[in-house]
PDB file of C-alpha atoms and ligand atoms in Angstrom:
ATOM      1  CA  UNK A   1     106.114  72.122 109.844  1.00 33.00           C
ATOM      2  CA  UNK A   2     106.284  71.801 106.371  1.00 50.00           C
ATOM      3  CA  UNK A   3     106.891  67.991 104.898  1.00 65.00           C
ATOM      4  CA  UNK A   4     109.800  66.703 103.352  1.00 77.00           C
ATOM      5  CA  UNK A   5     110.860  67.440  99.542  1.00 86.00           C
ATOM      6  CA  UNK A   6     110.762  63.845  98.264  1.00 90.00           C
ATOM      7  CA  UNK A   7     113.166  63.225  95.278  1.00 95.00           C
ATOM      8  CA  UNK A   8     114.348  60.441  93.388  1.00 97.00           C
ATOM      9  CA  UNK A   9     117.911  60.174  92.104  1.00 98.00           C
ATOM     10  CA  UNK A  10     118.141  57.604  89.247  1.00 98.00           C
ATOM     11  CA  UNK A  11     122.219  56.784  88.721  1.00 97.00           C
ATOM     12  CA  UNK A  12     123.856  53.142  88.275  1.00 96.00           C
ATOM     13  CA  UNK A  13     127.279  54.290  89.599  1.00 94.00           C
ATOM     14  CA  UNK A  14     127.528  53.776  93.125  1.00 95.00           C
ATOM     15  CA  UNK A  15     129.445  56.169  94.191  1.00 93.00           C
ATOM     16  CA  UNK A  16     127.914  58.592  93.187  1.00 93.00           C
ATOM     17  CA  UNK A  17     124.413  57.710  94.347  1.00 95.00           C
ATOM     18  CA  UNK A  18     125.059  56.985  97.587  1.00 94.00           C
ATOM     19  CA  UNK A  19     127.091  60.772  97.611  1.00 92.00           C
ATOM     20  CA  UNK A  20     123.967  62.060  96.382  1.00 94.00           C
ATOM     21  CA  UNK A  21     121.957  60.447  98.903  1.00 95.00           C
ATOM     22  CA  UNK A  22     124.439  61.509 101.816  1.00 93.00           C
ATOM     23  CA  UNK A  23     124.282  64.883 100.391  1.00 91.00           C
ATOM     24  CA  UNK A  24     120.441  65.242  99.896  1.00 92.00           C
ATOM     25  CA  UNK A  25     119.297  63.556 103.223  1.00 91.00           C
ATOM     26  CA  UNK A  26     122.114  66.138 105.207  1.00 87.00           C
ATOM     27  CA  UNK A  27     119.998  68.898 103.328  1.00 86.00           C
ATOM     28  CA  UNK A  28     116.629  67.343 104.921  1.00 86.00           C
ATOM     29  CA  UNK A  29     114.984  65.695 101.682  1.00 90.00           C
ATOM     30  CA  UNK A  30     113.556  62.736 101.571  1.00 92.00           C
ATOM     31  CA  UNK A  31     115.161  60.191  99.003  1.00 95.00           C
ATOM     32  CA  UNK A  32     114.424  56.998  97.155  1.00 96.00           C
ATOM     33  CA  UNK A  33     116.958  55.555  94.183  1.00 97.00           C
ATOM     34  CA  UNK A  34     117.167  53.442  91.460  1.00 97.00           C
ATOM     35  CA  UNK A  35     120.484  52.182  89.365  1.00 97.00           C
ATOM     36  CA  UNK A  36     118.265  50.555  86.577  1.00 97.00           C
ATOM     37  CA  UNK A  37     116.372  52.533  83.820  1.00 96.00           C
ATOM     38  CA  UNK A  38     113.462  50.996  83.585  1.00 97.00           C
ATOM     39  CA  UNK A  39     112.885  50.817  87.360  1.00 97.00           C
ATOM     40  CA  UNK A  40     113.544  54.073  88.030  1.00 97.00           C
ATOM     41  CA  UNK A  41     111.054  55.179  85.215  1.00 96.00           C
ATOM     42  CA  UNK A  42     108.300  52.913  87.415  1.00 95.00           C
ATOM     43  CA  UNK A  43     109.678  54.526  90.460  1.00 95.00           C
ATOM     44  CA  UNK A  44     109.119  58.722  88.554  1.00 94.00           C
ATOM     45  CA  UNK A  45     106.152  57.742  87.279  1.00 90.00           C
ATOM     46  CA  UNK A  46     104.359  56.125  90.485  1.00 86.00           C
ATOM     47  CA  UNK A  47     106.358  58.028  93.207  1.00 81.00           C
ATOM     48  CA  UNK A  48     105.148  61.521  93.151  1.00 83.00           C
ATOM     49  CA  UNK A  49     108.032  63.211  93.452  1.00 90.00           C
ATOM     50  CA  UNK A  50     109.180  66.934  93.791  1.00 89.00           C
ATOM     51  CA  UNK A  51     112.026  66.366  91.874  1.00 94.00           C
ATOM     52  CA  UNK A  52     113.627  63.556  89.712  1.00 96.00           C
ATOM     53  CA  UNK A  53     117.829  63.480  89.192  1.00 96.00           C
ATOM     54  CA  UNK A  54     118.414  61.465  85.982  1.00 95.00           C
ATOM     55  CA  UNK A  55     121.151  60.233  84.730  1.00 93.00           C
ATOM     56  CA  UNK A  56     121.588  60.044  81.124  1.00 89.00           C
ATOM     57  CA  UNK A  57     123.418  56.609  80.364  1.00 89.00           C
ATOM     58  CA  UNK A  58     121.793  53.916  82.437  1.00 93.00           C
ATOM     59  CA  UNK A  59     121.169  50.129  81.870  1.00 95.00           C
ATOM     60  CA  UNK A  60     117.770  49.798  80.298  1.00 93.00           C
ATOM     61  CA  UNK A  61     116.326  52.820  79.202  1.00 94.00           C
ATOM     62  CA  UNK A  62     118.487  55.964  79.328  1.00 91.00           C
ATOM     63  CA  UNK A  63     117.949  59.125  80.613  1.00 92.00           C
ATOM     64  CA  UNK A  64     116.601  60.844  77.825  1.00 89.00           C
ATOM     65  CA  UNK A  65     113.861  58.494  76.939  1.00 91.00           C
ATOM     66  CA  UNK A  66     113.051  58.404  80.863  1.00 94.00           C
ATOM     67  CA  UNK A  67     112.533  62.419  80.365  1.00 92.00           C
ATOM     68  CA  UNK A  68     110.414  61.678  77.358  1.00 90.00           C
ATOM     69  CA  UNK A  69     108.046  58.975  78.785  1.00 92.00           C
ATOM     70  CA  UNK A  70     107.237  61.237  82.297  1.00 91.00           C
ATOM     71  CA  UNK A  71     106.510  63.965  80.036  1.00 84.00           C
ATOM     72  CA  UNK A  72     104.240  62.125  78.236  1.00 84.00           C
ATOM     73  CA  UNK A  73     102.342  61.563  81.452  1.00 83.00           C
ATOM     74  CA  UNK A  74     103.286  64.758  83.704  1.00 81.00           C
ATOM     75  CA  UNK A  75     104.435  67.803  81.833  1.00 76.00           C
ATOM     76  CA  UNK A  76     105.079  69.660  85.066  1.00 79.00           C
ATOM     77  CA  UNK A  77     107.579  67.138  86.869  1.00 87.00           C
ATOM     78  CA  UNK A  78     110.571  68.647  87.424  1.00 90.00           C
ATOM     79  CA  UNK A  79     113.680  66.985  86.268  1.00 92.00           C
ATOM     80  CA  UNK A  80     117.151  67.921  86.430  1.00 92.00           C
ATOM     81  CA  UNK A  81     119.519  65.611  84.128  1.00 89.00           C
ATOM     82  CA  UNK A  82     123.077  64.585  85.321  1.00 89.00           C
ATOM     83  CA  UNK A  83     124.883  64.501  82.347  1.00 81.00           C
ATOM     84  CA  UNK A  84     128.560  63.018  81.774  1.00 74.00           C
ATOM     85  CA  UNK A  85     128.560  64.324  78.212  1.00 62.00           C
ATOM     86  CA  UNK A  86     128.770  67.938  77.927  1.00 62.00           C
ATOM     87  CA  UNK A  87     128.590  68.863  74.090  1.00 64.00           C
ATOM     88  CA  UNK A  88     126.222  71.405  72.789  1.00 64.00           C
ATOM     89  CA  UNK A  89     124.235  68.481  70.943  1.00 68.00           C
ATOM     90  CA  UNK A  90     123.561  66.440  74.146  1.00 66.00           C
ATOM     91  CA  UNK A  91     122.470  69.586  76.013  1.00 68.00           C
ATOM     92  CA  UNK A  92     120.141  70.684  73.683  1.00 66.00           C
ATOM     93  CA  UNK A  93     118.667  67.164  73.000  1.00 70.00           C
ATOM     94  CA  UNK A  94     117.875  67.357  76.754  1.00 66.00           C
ATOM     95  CA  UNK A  95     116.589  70.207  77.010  1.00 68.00           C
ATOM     96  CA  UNK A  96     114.258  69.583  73.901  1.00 65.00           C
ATOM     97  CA  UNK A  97     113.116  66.356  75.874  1.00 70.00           C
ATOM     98  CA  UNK A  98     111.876  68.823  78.449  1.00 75.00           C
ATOM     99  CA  UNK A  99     114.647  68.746  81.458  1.00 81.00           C
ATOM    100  CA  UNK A 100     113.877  71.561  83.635  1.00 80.00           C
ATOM    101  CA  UNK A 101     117.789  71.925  84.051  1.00 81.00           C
ATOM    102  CA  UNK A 102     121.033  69.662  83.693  1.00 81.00           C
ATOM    103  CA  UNK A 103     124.141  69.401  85.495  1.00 84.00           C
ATOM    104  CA  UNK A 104     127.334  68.067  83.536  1.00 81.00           C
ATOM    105  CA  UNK A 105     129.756  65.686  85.407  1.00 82.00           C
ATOM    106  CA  UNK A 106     131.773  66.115  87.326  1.00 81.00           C
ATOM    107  CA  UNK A 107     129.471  68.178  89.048  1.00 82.00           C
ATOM    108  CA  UNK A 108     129.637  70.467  92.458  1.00 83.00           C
ATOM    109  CA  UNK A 109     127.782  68.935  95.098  1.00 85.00           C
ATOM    110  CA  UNK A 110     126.960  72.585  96.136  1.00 82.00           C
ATOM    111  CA  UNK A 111     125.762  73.565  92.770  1.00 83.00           C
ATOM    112  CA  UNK A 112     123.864  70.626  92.179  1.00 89.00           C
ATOM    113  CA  UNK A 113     121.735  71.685  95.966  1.00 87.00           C
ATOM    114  CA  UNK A 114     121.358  75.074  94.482  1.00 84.00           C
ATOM    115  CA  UNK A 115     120.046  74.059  91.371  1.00 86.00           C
ATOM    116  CA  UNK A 116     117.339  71.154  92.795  1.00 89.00           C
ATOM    117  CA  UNK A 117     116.657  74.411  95.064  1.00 84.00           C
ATOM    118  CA  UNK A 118     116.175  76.553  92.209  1.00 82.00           C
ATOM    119  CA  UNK A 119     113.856  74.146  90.490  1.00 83.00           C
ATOM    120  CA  UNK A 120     111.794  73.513  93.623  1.00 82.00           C
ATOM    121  CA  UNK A 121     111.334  76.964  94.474  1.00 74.00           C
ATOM    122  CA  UNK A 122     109.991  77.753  91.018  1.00 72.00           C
ATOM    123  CA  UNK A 123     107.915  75.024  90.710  1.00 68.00           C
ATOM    124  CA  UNK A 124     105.907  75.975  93.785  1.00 59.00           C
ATOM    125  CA  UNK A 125     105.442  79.769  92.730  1.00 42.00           C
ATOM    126  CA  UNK A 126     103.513  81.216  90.372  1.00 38.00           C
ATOM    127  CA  UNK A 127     100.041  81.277  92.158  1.00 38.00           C
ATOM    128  CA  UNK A 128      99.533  84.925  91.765  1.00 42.00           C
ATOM    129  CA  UNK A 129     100.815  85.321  88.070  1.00 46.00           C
ATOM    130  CA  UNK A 130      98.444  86.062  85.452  1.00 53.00           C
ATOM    131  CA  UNK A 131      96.055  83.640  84.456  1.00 74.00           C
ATOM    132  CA  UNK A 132      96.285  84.138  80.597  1.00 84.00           C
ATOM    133  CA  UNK A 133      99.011  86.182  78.992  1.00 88.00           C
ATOM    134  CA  UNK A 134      97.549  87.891  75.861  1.00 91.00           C
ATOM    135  CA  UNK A 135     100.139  88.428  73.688  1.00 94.00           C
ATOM    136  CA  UNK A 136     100.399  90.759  70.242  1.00 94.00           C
ATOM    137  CA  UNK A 137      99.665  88.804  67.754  1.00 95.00           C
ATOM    138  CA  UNK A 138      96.593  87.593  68.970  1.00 93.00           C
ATOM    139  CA  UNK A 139      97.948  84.366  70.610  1.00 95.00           C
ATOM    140  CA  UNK A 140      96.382  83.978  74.704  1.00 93.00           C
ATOM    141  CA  UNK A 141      98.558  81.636  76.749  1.00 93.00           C
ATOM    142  CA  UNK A 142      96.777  79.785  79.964  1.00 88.00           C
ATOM    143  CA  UNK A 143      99.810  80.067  82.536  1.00 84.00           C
ATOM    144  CA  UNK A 144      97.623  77.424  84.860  1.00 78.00           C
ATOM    145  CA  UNK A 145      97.038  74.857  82.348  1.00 82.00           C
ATOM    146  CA  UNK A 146     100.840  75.784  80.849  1.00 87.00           C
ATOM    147  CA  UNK A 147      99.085  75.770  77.032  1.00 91.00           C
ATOM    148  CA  UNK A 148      97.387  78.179  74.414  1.00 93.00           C
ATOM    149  CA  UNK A 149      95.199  76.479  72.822  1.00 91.00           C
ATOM    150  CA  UNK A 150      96.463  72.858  71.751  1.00 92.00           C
ATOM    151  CA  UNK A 151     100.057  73.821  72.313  1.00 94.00           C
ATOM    152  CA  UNK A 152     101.206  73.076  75.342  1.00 93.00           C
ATOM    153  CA  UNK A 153     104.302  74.385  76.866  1.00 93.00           C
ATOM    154  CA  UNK A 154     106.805  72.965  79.956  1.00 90.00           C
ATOM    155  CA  UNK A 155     107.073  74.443  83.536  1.00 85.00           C
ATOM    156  CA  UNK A 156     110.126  75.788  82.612  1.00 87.00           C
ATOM    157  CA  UNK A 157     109.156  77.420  79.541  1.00 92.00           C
ATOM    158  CA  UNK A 158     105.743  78.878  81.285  1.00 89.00           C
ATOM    159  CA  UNK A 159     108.081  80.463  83.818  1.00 87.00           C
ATOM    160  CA  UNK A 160     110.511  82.234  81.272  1.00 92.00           C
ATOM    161  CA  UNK A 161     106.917  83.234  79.578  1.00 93.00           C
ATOM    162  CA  UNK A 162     105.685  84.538  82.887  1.00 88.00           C
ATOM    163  CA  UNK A 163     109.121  86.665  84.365  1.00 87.00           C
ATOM    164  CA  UNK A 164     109.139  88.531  80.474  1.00 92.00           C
ATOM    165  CA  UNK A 165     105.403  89.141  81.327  1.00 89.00           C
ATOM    166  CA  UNK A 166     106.009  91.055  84.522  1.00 82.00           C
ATOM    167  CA  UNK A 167     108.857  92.928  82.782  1.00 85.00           C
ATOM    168  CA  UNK A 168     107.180  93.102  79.625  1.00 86.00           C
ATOM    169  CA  UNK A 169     108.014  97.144  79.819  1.00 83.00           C
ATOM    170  CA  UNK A 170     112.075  96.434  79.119  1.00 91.00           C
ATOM    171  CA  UNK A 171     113.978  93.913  77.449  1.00 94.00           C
ATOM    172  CA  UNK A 172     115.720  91.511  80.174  1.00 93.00           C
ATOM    173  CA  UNK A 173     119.248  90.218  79.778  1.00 91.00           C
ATOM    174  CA  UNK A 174     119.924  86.453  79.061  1.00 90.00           C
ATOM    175  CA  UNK A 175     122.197  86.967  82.209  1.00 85.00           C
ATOM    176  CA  UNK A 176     119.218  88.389  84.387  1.00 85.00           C
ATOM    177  CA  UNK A 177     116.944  85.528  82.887  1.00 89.00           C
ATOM    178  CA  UNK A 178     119.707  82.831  84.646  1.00 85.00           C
ATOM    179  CA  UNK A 179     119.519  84.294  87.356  1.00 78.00           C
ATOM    180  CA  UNK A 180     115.799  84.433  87.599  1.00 79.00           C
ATOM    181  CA  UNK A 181     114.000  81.596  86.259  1.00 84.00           C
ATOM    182  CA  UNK A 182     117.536  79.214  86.220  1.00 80.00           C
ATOM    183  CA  UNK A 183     118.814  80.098  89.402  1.00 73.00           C
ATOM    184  CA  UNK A 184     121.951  80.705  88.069  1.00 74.00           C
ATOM    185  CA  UNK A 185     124.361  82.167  90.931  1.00 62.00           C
ATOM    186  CA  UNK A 186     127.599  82.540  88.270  1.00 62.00           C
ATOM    187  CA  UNK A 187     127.273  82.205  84.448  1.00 57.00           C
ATOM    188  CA  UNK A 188     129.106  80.484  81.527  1.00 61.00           C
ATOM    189  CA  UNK A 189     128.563  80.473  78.348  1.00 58.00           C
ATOM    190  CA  UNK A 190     127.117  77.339  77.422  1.00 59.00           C
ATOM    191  CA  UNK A 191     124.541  78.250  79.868  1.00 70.00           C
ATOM    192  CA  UNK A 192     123.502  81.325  78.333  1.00 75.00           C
ATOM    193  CA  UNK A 193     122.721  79.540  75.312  1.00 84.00           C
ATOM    194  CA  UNK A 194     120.594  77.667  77.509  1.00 86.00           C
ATOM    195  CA  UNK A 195     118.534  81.008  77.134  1.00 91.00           C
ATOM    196  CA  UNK A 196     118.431  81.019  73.124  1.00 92.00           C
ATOM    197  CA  UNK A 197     117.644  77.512  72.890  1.00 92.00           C
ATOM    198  CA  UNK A 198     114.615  78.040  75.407  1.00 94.00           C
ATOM    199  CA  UNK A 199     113.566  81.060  73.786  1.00 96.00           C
ATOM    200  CA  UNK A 200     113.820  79.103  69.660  1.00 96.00           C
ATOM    201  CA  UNK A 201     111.896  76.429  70.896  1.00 95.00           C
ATOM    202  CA  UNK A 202     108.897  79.214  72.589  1.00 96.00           C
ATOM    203  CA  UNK A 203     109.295  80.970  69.081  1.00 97.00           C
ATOM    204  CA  UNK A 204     108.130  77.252  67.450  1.00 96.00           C
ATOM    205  CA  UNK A 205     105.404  77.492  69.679  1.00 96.00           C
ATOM    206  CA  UNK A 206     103.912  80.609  69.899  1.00 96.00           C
ATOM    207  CA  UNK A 207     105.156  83.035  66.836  1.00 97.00           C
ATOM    208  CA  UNK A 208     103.271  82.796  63.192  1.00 94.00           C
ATOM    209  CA  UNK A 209     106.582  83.301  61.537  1.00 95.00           C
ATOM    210  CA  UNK A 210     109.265  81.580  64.073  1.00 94.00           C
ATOM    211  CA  UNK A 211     111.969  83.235  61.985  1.00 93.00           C
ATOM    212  CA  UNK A 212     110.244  87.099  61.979  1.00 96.00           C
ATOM    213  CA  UNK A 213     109.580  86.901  65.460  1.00 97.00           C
ATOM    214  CA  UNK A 214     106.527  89.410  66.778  1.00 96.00           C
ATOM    215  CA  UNK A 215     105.781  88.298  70.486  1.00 97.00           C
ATOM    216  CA  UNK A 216     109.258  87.657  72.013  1.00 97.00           C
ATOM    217  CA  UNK A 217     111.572  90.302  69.885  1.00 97.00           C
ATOM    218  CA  UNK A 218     115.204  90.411  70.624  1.00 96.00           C
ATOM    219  CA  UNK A 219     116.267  93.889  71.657  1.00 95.00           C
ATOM    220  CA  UNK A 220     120.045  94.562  69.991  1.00 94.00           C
ATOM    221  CA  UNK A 221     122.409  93.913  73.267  1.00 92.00           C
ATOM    222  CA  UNK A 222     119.793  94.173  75.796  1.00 93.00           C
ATOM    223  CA  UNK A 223     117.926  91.043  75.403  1.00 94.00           C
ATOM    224  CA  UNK A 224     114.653  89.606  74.703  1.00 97.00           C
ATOM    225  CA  UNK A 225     111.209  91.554  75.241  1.00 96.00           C
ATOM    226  CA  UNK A 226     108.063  89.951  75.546  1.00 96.00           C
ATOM    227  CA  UNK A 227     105.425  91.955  73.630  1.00 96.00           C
ATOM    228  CA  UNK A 228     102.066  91.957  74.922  1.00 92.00           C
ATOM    229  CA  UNK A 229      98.616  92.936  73.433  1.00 90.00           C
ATOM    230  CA  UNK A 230      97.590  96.446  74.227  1.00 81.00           C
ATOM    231  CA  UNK A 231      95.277  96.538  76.760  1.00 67.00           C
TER     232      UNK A 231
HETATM  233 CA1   CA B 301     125.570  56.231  84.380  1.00 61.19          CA
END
């Protein structure tokens, strides 16, 4: 039998944890909380966790600086933010902190399994990908050690990298990439922009010229193409 996904929701509103708990421990996980910042940042970063739900306001230190600090010390944890704000800025501010995901309040209990689901799934795949990914203008990413060279790259971002690797013959639809690294059931449009921002911050990382991309091109209404060195 295999053990117990252990996760850790961090949320100061009651009612909601306890839901969350409820909900999670129904679904067979094992789960510890915290309603204060700072504990809950001892808790991610001692706990060894599958999976951390943050909430963004908290007293102490808020969600997005509890993002920041584990990914100072774990790039791979995954974390999926519970966020009450749902503007554009917030999102991408996440996002840039290195969330794997986020779910706006008021949130679907069902959505919010999928998506820790999602998350989990991915993060325990990937052990028969491609070890480096050489790419066309010269640049070789390590998929195992999520870097090339001193850059280093999320989970999340390594798996976009890795599904436009194995379909590095076509372009692939933002919709298709939602589906497939996200775990996006339905779409909206806020989400799809989820896609661009993912794929702006991989250009900062991995293009000479950010703004005249060469390695991920954008194909004219079909998507965005990974372009790989010729073998
Ligand atoms: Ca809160």
């Amino acid at each position: 039998m295999t053990r117990k996904a252990r996760l850790l929701i961090v949320e100061d509103e009651a009612a909601i944890r306890n839901g969350l708990v409820d909900v999670f421990v129904y679904h067979g996980y094992e789960v510890e909380t915290a309603e204060h910042g700072e504990v809950g940042l001892r808790m991610a970063k001692g706990g060894n966790f599958d999976l951390i739900l943050l909430d963004v306001m908290l007293p102490g230190i808020d969600g997005f600086e509890i993002c920041n600090r584990i990914r100072q010390q774990d790039r791979q944890q995954p974390v999926i933010m519970l966020t009450a704000k749902s503007s554009d800025e917030d999102i991408v501010q996440g996002l840039t902190l290195g969330a794997d995901d986020y779910v706006a309040k008021p949130f679907s209990v069902t959505q919010l399994v999928l998506r820790v689901q999602a998350v989990l799934r991915r993060s325990g795949i990937d052990e028969d990908a491609a070890r480096e990914i050489h790419l066309v203008n010269g640049v070789v990413i390590d998929s195992v050690n999520l870097c090339a060279g001193d850059t280093a790259f999320t989970r999340r971002e390594m798996d976009l990298l890795l599904y436009l690797c194995k379909q590095a013959d076509r372009p692939v639809a933002r919709e298709e990439l939602l589906a497939r690294v996200w775990g996006y059931a339905n779409h909206m449009e806020i989400e799809t922009r989820t896609v661009d921002i993912h794929i702006a911050k991989l250009r900062r990382k991995i293009e000479k010229d950010p703004a005249n991309p060469q390695a991920i091109v954008t194909v004219r209404g079909a998507g965005y193409r990974l372009m790989l060195q010729a073998q």
